[in-house]
PDB file of C-alpha atoms in Angstrom:
ATOM      1  CA  UNK Y 149     157.093   7.324  80.895  1.00 92.00           C
ATOM      2  CA  UNK Y 150     158.152  10.291  81.697  1.00 94.00           C
ATOM      3  CA  UNK Y 151     157.134  13.039  83.305  1.00 94.00           C
ATOM      4  CA  UNK Y 152     158.667  16.139  81.689  1.00 95.00           C
ATOM      5  CA  UNK Y 153     159.544  19.634  83.635  1.00 94.00           C
ATOM      6  CA  UNK Y 154     156.905  22.775  82.792  1.00 94.00           C
ATOM      7  CA  UNK Y 155     158.323  25.510  81.291  1.00 95.00           C
ATOM      8  CA  UNK Y 156     157.172  28.470  81.839  1.00 94.00           C
ATOM      9  CA  UNK Y 157     158.037  31.524  80.454  1.00 95.00           C
ATOM     10  CA  UNK Y 158     157.831  35.380  81.672  1.00 93.00           C
ATOM     11  CA  UNK Y 159     158.565  38.438  80.056  1.00 92.00           C
ATOM     12  CA  UNK Y 160     162.133  38.081  82.459  1.00 91.00           C
ATOM     13  CA  UNK Y 161     162.974  35.079  81.081  1.00 90.00           C
ATOM     14  CA  UNK Y 162     161.961  31.670  82.204  1.00 90.00           C
ATOM     15  CA  UNK Y 163     160.707  30.112  85.870  1.00 82.00           C
ATOM     16  CA  UNK Y 164     162.781  26.724  87.026  1.00 79.00           C
ATOM     17  CA  UNK Y 165     166.272  25.124  87.163  1.00 81.00           C
ATOM     18  CA  UNK Y 166     168.698  25.463  84.626  1.00 81.00           C
ATOM     19  CA  UNK Y 167     168.421  21.657  83.336  1.00 85.00           C
ATOM     20  CA  UNK Y 168     171.180  18.882  84.511  1.00 85.00           C
ATOM     21  CA  UNK Y 169     170.739  14.858  83.882  1.00 80.00           C
ATOM     22  CA  UNK Y 170     171.707  11.881  85.218  1.00 71.00           C
ATOM     23  CA  UNK Y 171     174.152   9.253  83.508  1.00 66.00           C
ATOM     24  CA  UNK Y 172     172.438   8.667  80.740  1.00 65.00           C
ATOM     25  CA  UNK Y 173     168.770  10.390  81.788  1.00 82.00           C
ATOM     26  CA  UNK Y 174     167.292  13.146  79.967  1.00 91.00           C
ATOM     27  CA  UNK Y 175     166.088  16.689  80.803  1.00 94.00           C
ATOM     28  CA  UNK Y 176     162.891  16.954  79.453  1.00 96.00           C
ATOM     29  CA  UNK Y 177     160.932  20.068  79.229  1.00 96.00           C
ATOM     30  CA  UNK Y 178     157.149  20.548  77.649  1.00 97.00           C
ATOM     31  CA  UNK Y 179     156.372  24.387  76.437  1.00 97.00           C
ATOM     32  CA  UNK Y 180     152.752  25.272  76.539  1.00 97.00           C
ATOM     33  CA  UNK Y 181     153.877  27.492  73.416  1.00 96.00           C
ATOM     34  CA  UNK Y 182     150.016  28.892  73.619  1.00 95.00           C
ATOM     35  CA  UNK Y 183     150.104  30.658  76.736  1.00 95.00           C
ATOM     36  CA  UNK Y 184     154.160  31.770  76.506  1.00 96.00           C
ATOM     37  CA  UNK Y 185     153.071  33.418  73.418  1.00 95.00           C
ATOM     38  CA  UNK Y 186     152.977  37.184  74.801  1.00 96.00           C
ATOM     39  CA  UNK Y 187     156.033  36.391  76.656  1.00 97.00           C
ATOM     40  CA  UNK Y 188     157.668  35.341  73.161  1.00 96.00           C
ATOM     41  CA  UNK Y 189     156.308  38.240  71.525  1.00 95.00           C
ATOM     42  CA  UNK Y 190     158.500  40.298  73.808  1.00 96.00           C
ATOM     43  CA  UNK Y 191     161.580  38.685  74.066  1.00 97.00           C
ATOM     44  CA  UNK Y 192     162.115  37.807  71.052  1.00 97.00           C
ATOM     45  CA  UNK Y 193     163.530  40.475  69.027  1.00 97.00           C
ATOM     46  CA  UNK Y 194     166.170  40.589  71.581  1.00 97.00           C
ATOM     47  CA  UNK Y 195     166.833  36.910  71.967  1.00 97.00           C
ATOM     48  CA  UNK Y 196     166.808  35.202  68.479  1.00 97.00           C
ATOM     49  CA  UNK Y 197     169.413  35.766  66.039  1.00 96.00           C
ATOM     50  CA  UNK Y 198     169.126  37.022  63.105  1.00 96.00           C
ATOM     51  CA  UNK Y 199     168.560  33.774  61.535  1.00 95.00           C
ATOM     52  CA  UNK Y 200     165.665  32.579  63.784  1.00 96.00           C
ATOM     53  CA  UNK Y 201     163.895  35.852  63.237  1.00 97.00           C
ATOM     54  CA  UNK Y 202     163.182  35.983  59.770  1.00 97.00           C
ATOM     55  CA  UNK Y 203     162.131  32.222  59.396  1.00 96.00           C
ATOM     56  CA  UNK Y 204     159.752  33.219  62.476  1.00 96.00           C
ATOM     57  CA  UNK Y 205     158.519  36.118  59.978  1.00 95.00           C
ATOM     58  CA  UNK Y 206     157.805  33.741  57.221  1.00 96.00           C
ATOM     59  CA  UNK Y 207     155.673  31.573  59.228  1.00 96.00           C
ATOM     60  CA  UNK Y 208     151.780  32.503  57.833  1.00 94.00           C
ATOM     61  CA  UNK Y 209     149.731  31.737  60.922  1.00 94.00           C
ATOM     62  CA  UNK Y 210     149.556  33.424  64.065  1.00 93.00           C
ATOM     63  CA  UNK Y 211     149.880  29.965  66.273  1.00 93.00           C
ATOM     64  CA  UNK Y 212     152.442  28.200  64.104  1.00 95.00           C
ATOM     65  CA  UNK Y 213     154.667  32.049  65.045  1.00 95.00           C
ATOM     66  CA  UNK Y 214     153.913  31.960  68.725  1.00 94.00           C
ATOM     67  CA  UNK Y 215     154.713  27.901  68.838  1.00 96.00           C
ATOM     68  CA  UNK Y 216     157.908  28.224  66.636  1.00 97.00           C
ATOM     69  CA  UNK Y 217     159.018  31.430  68.737  1.00 97.00           C
ATOM     70  CA  UNK Y 218     158.242  29.603  72.388  1.00 97.00           C
ATOM     71  CA  UNK Y 219     160.232  26.584  71.424  1.00 97.00           C
ATOM     72  CA  UNK Y 220     163.197  28.571  70.135  1.00 97.00           C
ATOM     73  CA  UNK Y 221     163.133  31.064  73.377  1.00 97.00           C
ATOM     74  CA  UNK Y 222     162.772  28.059  75.318  1.00 97.00           C
ATOM     75  CA  UNK Y 223     165.964  26.245  73.833  1.00 97.00           C
ATOM     76  CA  UNK Y 224     168.031  29.312  74.064  1.00 97.00           C
ATOM     77  CA  UNK Y 225     167.155  30.433  77.667  1.00 97.00           C
ATOM     78  CA  UNK Y 226     167.618  26.762  79.169  1.00 96.00           C
ATOM     79  CA  UNK Y 227     170.587  26.484  77.081  1.00 95.00           C
ATOM     80  CA  UNK Y 228     172.115  29.733  78.276  1.00 94.00           C
ATOM     81  CA  UNK Y 229     171.459  28.391  81.563  1.00 92.00           C
ATOM     82  CA  UNK Y 230     173.429  25.297  81.222  1.00 91.00           C
ATOM     83  CA  UNK Y 231     176.562  26.968  80.246  1.00 91.00           C
ATOM     84  CA  UNK Y 232     175.984  30.367  82.165  1.00 92.00           C
ATOM     85  CA  UNK Y 233     175.745  32.466  79.210  1.00 94.00           C
ATOM     86  CA  UNK Y 234     173.205  35.197  78.228  1.00 96.00           C
ATOM     87  CA  UNK Y 235     170.693  33.320  75.969  1.00 96.00           C
ATOM     88  CA  UNK Y 236     171.333  35.357  73.057  1.00 97.00           C
ATOM     89  CA  UNK Y 237     174.792  34.462  72.536  1.00 96.00           C
ATOM     90  CA  UNK Y 238     174.340  30.560  72.216  1.00 96.00           C
ATOM     91  CA  UNK Y 239     175.638  29.008  69.500  1.00 93.00           C
ATOM     92  CA  UNK Y 240     173.713  26.660  67.607  1.00 92.00           C
ATOM     93  CA  UNK Y 241     175.300  24.636  64.701  1.00 89.00           C
ATOM     94  CA  UNK Y 242     174.828  21.240  63.083  1.00 84.00           C
ATOM     95  CA  UNK Y 243     176.814  17.834  63.097  1.00 82.00           C
ATOM     96  CA  UNK Y 244     177.549  16.092  59.404  1.00 73.00           C
ATOM     97  CA  UNK Y 245     174.200  14.229  58.272  1.00 73.00           C
ATOM     98  CA  UNK Y 246     175.913  10.278  59.215  1.00 69.00           C
ATOM     99  CA  UNK Y 247     173.823   9.225  56.141  1.00 65.00           C
ATOM    100  CA  UNK Y 248     175.862  12.233  53.125  1.00 71.00           C
ATOM    101  CA  UNK Y 249     177.866  13.479  55.513  1.00 67.00           C
ATOM    102  CA  UNK Y 250     176.290  16.976  54.700  1.00 66.00           C
ATOM    103  CA  UNK Y 251     175.752  19.915  57.107  1.00 63.00           C
ATOM    104  CA  UNK Y 252     172.367  18.866  58.377  1.00 68.00           C
ATOM    105  CA  UNK Y 253     172.727  15.935  60.980  1.00 72.00           C
ATOM    106  CA  UNK Y 254     171.773  16.951  64.678  1.00 82.00           C
ATOM    107  CA  UNK Y 255     172.336  20.237  65.838  1.00 86.00           C
ATOM    108  CA  UNK Y 256     174.541  21.034  68.126  1.00 89.00           C
ATOM    109  CA  UNK Y 257     175.905  23.168  70.774  1.00 91.00           C
ATOM    110  CA  UNK Y 258     179.388  22.236  72.410  1.00 76.00           C
ATOM    111  CA  UNK Y 259     180.514  21.833  75.754  1.00 81.00           C
ATOM    112  CA  UNK Y 260     179.402  17.616  76.178  1.00 84.00           C
ATOM    113  CA  UNK Y 261     175.860  19.451  75.389  1.00 90.00           C
ATOM    114  CA  UNK Y 262     173.214  16.981  72.857  1.00 93.00           C
ATOM    115  CA  UNK Y 263     169.894  18.752  72.975  1.00 95.00           C
ATOM    116  CA  UNK Y 264     166.588  17.612  70.772  1.00 96.00           C
ATOM    117  CA  UNK Y 265     163.623  20.047  69.810  1.00 97.00           C
ATOM    118  CA  UNK Y 266     160.309  19.460  68.651  1.00 97.00           C
ATOM    119  CA  UNK Y 267     157.507  21.779  68.030  1.00 97.00           C
ATOM    120  CA  UNK Y 268     153.640  20.926  66.760  1.00 96.00           C
ATOM    121  CA  UNK Y 269     151.190  23.845  66.683  1.00 94.00           C
ATOM    122  CA  UNK Y 270     150.412  24.426  70.663  1.00 96.00           C
ATOM    123  CA  UNK Y 271     152.823  22.307  72.185  1.00 97.00           C
ATOM    124  CA  UNK Y 272     156.716  22.377  72.522  1.00 98.00           C
ATOM    125  CA  UNK Y 273     159.172  19.599  73.810  1.00 98.00           C
ATOM    126  CA  UNK Y 274     162.811  19.851  74.733  1.00 97.00           C
ATOM    127  CA  UNK Y 275     165.375  17.158  75.488  1.00 96.00           C
ATOM    128  CA  UNK Y 276     169.051  17.593  77.333  1.00 95.00           C
ATOM    129  CA  UNK Y 277     171.497  14.733  77.889  1.00 92.00           C
ATOM    130  CA  UNK Y 278     175.209  14.154  78.109  1.00 90.00           C
ATOM    131  CA  UNK Y 279     174.682  11.949  75.250  1.00 90.00           C
ATOM    132  CA  UNK Y 280     172.755  12.009  71.882  1.00 92.00           C
ATOM    133  CA  UNK Y 281     169.042  12.215  72.076  1.00 94.00           C
ATOM    134  CA  UNK Y 282     165.944  12.584  69.930  1.00 95.00           C
ATOM    135  CA  UNK Y 283     162.606  14.119  71.140  1.00 97.00           C
ATOM    136  CA  UNK Y 284     159.701  13.918  68.675  1.00 97.00           C
ATOM    137  CA  UNK Y 285     155.960  15.522  69.754  1.00 98.00           C
ATOM    138  CA  UNK Y 286     152.792  15.398  67.526  1.00 97.00           C
ATOM    139  CA  UNK Y 287     148.745  15.754  67.743  1.00 97.00           C
ATOM    140  CA  UNK Y 288     147.305  12.464  67.465  1.00 97.00           C
ATOM    141  CA  UNK Y 289     145.990  12.333  63.138  1.00 96.00           C
ATOM    142  CA  UNK Y 290     142.759  11.561  61.622  1.00 96.00           C
ATOM    143  CA  UNK Y 291     141.838   7.883  60.784  1.00 95.00           C
ATOM    144  CA  UNK Y 292     142.355   9.232  57.182  1.00 95.00           C
ATOM    145  CA  UNK Y 293     146.165  10.318  57.979  1.00 94.00           C
ATOM    146  CA  UNK Y 294     146.628   6.376  59.652  1.00 95.00           C
ATOM    147  CA  UNK Y 295     145.461   4.574  55.904  1.00 93.00           C
ATOM    148  CA  UNK Y 296     148.126   6.506  54.174  1.00 94.00           C
ATOM    149  CA  UNK Y 297     150.808   6.378  55.848  1.00 94.00           C
ATOM    150  CA  UNK Y 298     150.717   2.486  57.817  1.00 94.00           C
ATOM    151  CA  UNK Y 299     151.766   1.314  54.773  1.00 92.00           C
ATOM    152  CA  UNK Y 300     155.313   2.917  54.813  1.00 92.00           C
ATOM    153  CA  UNK Y 301     155.982   1.549  58.296  1.00 94.00           C
ATOM    154  CA  UNK Y 302     158.393  -1.663  59.596  1.00 95.00           C
ATOM    155  CA  UNK Y 303     156.090  -4.589  58.266  1.00 95.00           C
ATOM    156  CA  UNK Y 304     155.788  -5.853  61.787  1.00 96.00           C
ATOM    157  CA  UNK Y 305     153.432  -2.110  62.972  1.00 96.00           C
ATOM    158  CA  UNK Y 306     152.191  -2.468  59.804  1.00 96.00           C
ATOM    159  CA  UNK Y 307     150.482  -5.690  60.934  1.00 96.00           C
ATOM    160  CA  UNK Y 308     149.779  -4.648  64.589  1.00 96.00           C
ATOM    161  CA  UNK Y 309     148.092  -1.543  63.204  1.00 96.00           C
ATOM    162  CA  UNK Y 310     146.519  -3.473  61.188  1.00 96.00           C
ATOM    163  CA  UNK Y 311     145.185  -5.869  64.005  1.00 96.00           C
ATOM    164  CA  UNK Y 312     143.797  -2.939  66.331  1.00 97.00           C
ATOM    165  CA  UNK Y 313     140.198  -2.082  66.440  1.00 96.00           C
ATOM    166  CA  UNK Y 314     139.637   1.126  63.947  1.00 95.00           C
ATOM    167  CA  UNK Y 315     139.568   3.379  66.855  1.00 96.00           C
ATOM    168  CA  UNK Y 316     142.304   2.549  68.706  1.00 97.00           C
ATOM    169  CA  UNK Y 317     144.790   3.091  65.331  1.00 97.00           C
ATOM    170  CA  UNK Y 318     145.439   6.765  65.717  1.00 97.00           C
ATOM    171  CA  UNK Y 319     146.815   6.628  69.114  1.00 97.00           C
ATOM    172  CA  UNK Y 320     148.705   3.194  67.867  1.00 98.00           C
ATOM    173  CA  UNK Y 321     150.104   5.238  64.737  1.00 97.00           C
ATOM    174  CA  UNK Y 322     150.905   8.475  66.909  1.00 97.00           C
ATOM    175  CA  UNK Y 323     152.569   6.332  69.573  1.00 97.00           C
ATOM    176  CA  UNK Y 324     154.801   4.466  66.841  1.00 97.00           C
ATOM    177  CA  UNK Y 325     155.205   7.766  64.177  1.00 95.00           C
ATOM    178  CA  UNK Y 326     157.039   9.938  67.598  1.00 96.00           C
ATOM    179  CA  UNK Y 327     159.138   6.874  68.764  1.00 96.00           C
ATOM    180  CA  UNK Y 328     160.645   6.192  65.336  1.00 94.00           C
ATOM    181  CA  UNK Y 329     161.199   9.831  64.884  1.00 94.00           C
ATOM    182  CA  UNK Y 330     162.759  10.765  67.813  1.00 95.00           C
ATOM    183  CA  UNK Y 331     165.115   7.989  66.825  1.00 94.00           C
ATOM    184  CA  UNK Y 332     165.566   9.109  63.908  1.00 92.00           C
ATOM    185  CA  UNK Y 333     166.351  12.999  65.269  1.00 92.00           C
ATOM    186  CA  UNK Y 334     168.551  11.007  67.394  1.00 92.00           C
ATOM    187  CA  UNK Y 335     170.800   9.245  64.932  1.00 89.00           C
ATOM    188  CA  UNK Y 336     170.862  13.067  63.330  1.00 87.00           C
ATOM    189  CA  UNK Y 337     169.324  10.900  59.545  1.00 79.00           C
ATOM    190  CA  UNK Y 338     165.326  12.239  60.060  1.00 72.00           C
ATOM    191  CA  UNK Y 339     162.847  10.784  57.946  1.00 71.00           C
ATOM    192  CA  UNK Y 340     164.964  10.682  54.774  1.00 66.00           C
ATOM    193  CA  UNK Y 341     165.863   6.854  55.073  1.00 64.00           C
ATOM    194  CA  UNK Y 342     162.635   5.689  55.437  1.00 73.00           C
ATOM    195  CA  UNK Y 343     159.344   4.864  58.069  1.00 81.00           C
ATOM    196  CA  UNK Y 344     160.304   1.144  57.734  1.00 85.00           C
ATOM    197  CA  UNK Y 345     163.568   1.084  59.958  1.00 81.00           C
ATOM    198  CA  UNK Y 346     163.807  -0.143  63.061  1.00 88.00           C
ATOM    199  CA  UNK Y 347     161.145  -1.562  64.564  1.00 93.00           C
ATOM    200  CA  UNK Y 348     159.759   1.040  67.715  1.00 95.00           C
ATOM    201  CA  UNK Y 349     156.502  -0.590  67.932  1.00 95.00           C
ATOM    202  CA  UNK Y 350     152.898   0.645  68.310  1.00 96.00           C
ATOM    203  CA  UNK Y 351     151.754  -0.893  71.627  1.00 95.00           C
ATOM    204  CA  UNK Y 352     152.132   0.536  75.326  1.00 93.00           C
ATOM    205  CA  UNK Y 353     155.970  -0.411  75.998  1.00 93.00           C
ATOM    206  CA  UNK Y 354     158.654   0.732  72.761  1.00 95.00           C
ATOM    207  CA  UNK Y 355     161.507  -1.156  71.783  1.00 92.00           C
ATOM    208  CA  UNK Y 356     164.563   0.495  71.076  1.00 82.00           C
ATOM    209  CA  UNK Y 357     166.814  -0.349  68.623  1.00 89.00           C
ATOM    210  CA  UNK Y 358     170.529  -2.110  69.855  1.00 90.00           C
ATOM    211  CA  UNK Y 359     172.376   1.346  71.289  1.00 91.00           C
ATOM    212  CA  UNK Y 360     168.734   3.242  71.574  1.00 93.00           C
ATOM    213  CA  UNK Y 361     166.939   3.169  74.328  1.00 93.00           C
ATOM    214  CA  UNK Y 362     163.397   4.684  73.478  1.00 95.00           C
ATOM    215  CA  UNK Y 363     160.623   6.193  75.833  1.00 96.00           C
ATOM    216  CA  UNK Y 364     156.787   7.514  76.045  1.00 98.00           C
ATOM    217  CA  UNK Y 365     156.687  10.780  77.135  1.00 98.00           C
ATOM    218  CA  UNK Y 366     153.652  12.145  78.825  1.00 97.00           C
ATOM    219  CA  UNK Y 367     151.900  14.573  77.090  1.00 98.00           C
ATOM    220  CA  UNK Y 368     148.406  16.725  76.954  1.00 97.00           C
ATOM    221  CA  UNK Y 369     145.366  14.915  75.613  1.00 97.00           C
ATOM    222  CA  UNK Y 370     145.371  14.478  71.725  1.00 97.00           C
ATOM    223  CA  UNK Y 371     149.425  14.854  71.357  1.00 98.00           C
ATOM    224  CA  UNK Y 372     152.011  11.984  71.237  1.00 98.00           C
ATOM    225  CA  UNK Y 373     155.364  12.037  72.026  1.00 98.00           C
ATOM    226  CA  UNK Y 374     158.242  10.289  73.081  1.00 98.00           C
ATOM    227  CA  UNK Y 375     162.334  10.430  73.506  1.00 97.00           C
ATOM    228  CA  UNK Y 376     165.564   8.337  72.451  1.00 95.00           C
ATOM    229  CA  UNK Y 377     169.140   8.501  74.185  1.00 94.00           C
ATOM    230  CA  UNK Y 378     171.487   6.812  73.260  1.00 92.00           C
ATOM    231  CA  UNK Y 379     173.026   3.992  75.752  1.00 77.00           C
ATOM    232  CA  UNK Y 380     175.037   0.790  75.567  1.00 45.00           C
ATOM    233  CA  UNK Y 381     171.509  -1.172  74.541  1.00 39.00           C
ATOM    234  CA  UNK Y 382     169.924  -0.714  78.321  1.00 42.00           C
ATOM    235  CA  UNK Y 383     167.059   1.861  79.281  1.00 41.00           C
ATOM    236  CA  UNK Y 384     168.256   5.403  80.372  1.00 40.00           C
ATOM    237  CA  UNK Y 385     168.838   5.492  84.349  1.00 36.00           C
ATOM    238  CA  UNK Y 386     165.923   7.888  85.895  1.00 38.00           C
ATOM    239  CA  UNK Y 387     165.796   9.992  88.302  1.00 34.00           C
ATOM    240  CA  UNK Y 388     163.618  11.278  91.251  1.00 30.00           C
ATOM    241  CA  UNK Y 389     161.584   7.679  90.152  1.00 32.00           C
ATOM    242  CA  UNK Y 390     160.292   9.324  86.885  1.00 35.00           C
ATOM    243  CA  UNK Y 391     159.625   6.327  85.158  1.00 33.00           C
ATOM    244  CA  UNK Y 392     155.436   5.578  85.472  1.00 34.00           C
TER     245      UNK Y 392
END
């Protein structure tokens, strides 16, 4: 399991080093979006672009606005530190979708840096790597959500959930959902192909699809998270003895 860096946002920017990674290993950053909300409100007009500001304003709930704003500020600040440029000048684009070639594939910035961003109310998770990477963070769902969606998973995953005691299913479902979403985001396809693709497993040890390494990420209680890194069928190298 990866332990991400904690991202601390201040009105002067952020505290901490620029992201860096070893061969095949992502640099992971966790944002407490509630703690960052006030600094995010101050910084947003000077750093986010017009489309980001417009999307922020369309969000109805303050907690959702704070989450989105903090996450996108963290992305721009960290990419700016990586690229040696002001965060407001970071260029964000989309790669072609590998399924249909449309302009909605993985987000990109060029220069050999790959990144992924995920957020849910209260928490954001970011990953940076020298190879394609995907992350996902989600709240652990209630039992009703598990019952409604479990049958859409890979048949082996649905069987694994069904074999668990009722009280263990939400956490196991959150594990498999974030693993699958991270992998599909890394591929650039998202959920369009359905949840039944690939068997990443519900248990304590993820299964990586061929050519990808999937690893759980340590996040606060009540959440689950995972990262997927494209690699030649081997786990990502972990710097500073970060595997637990």
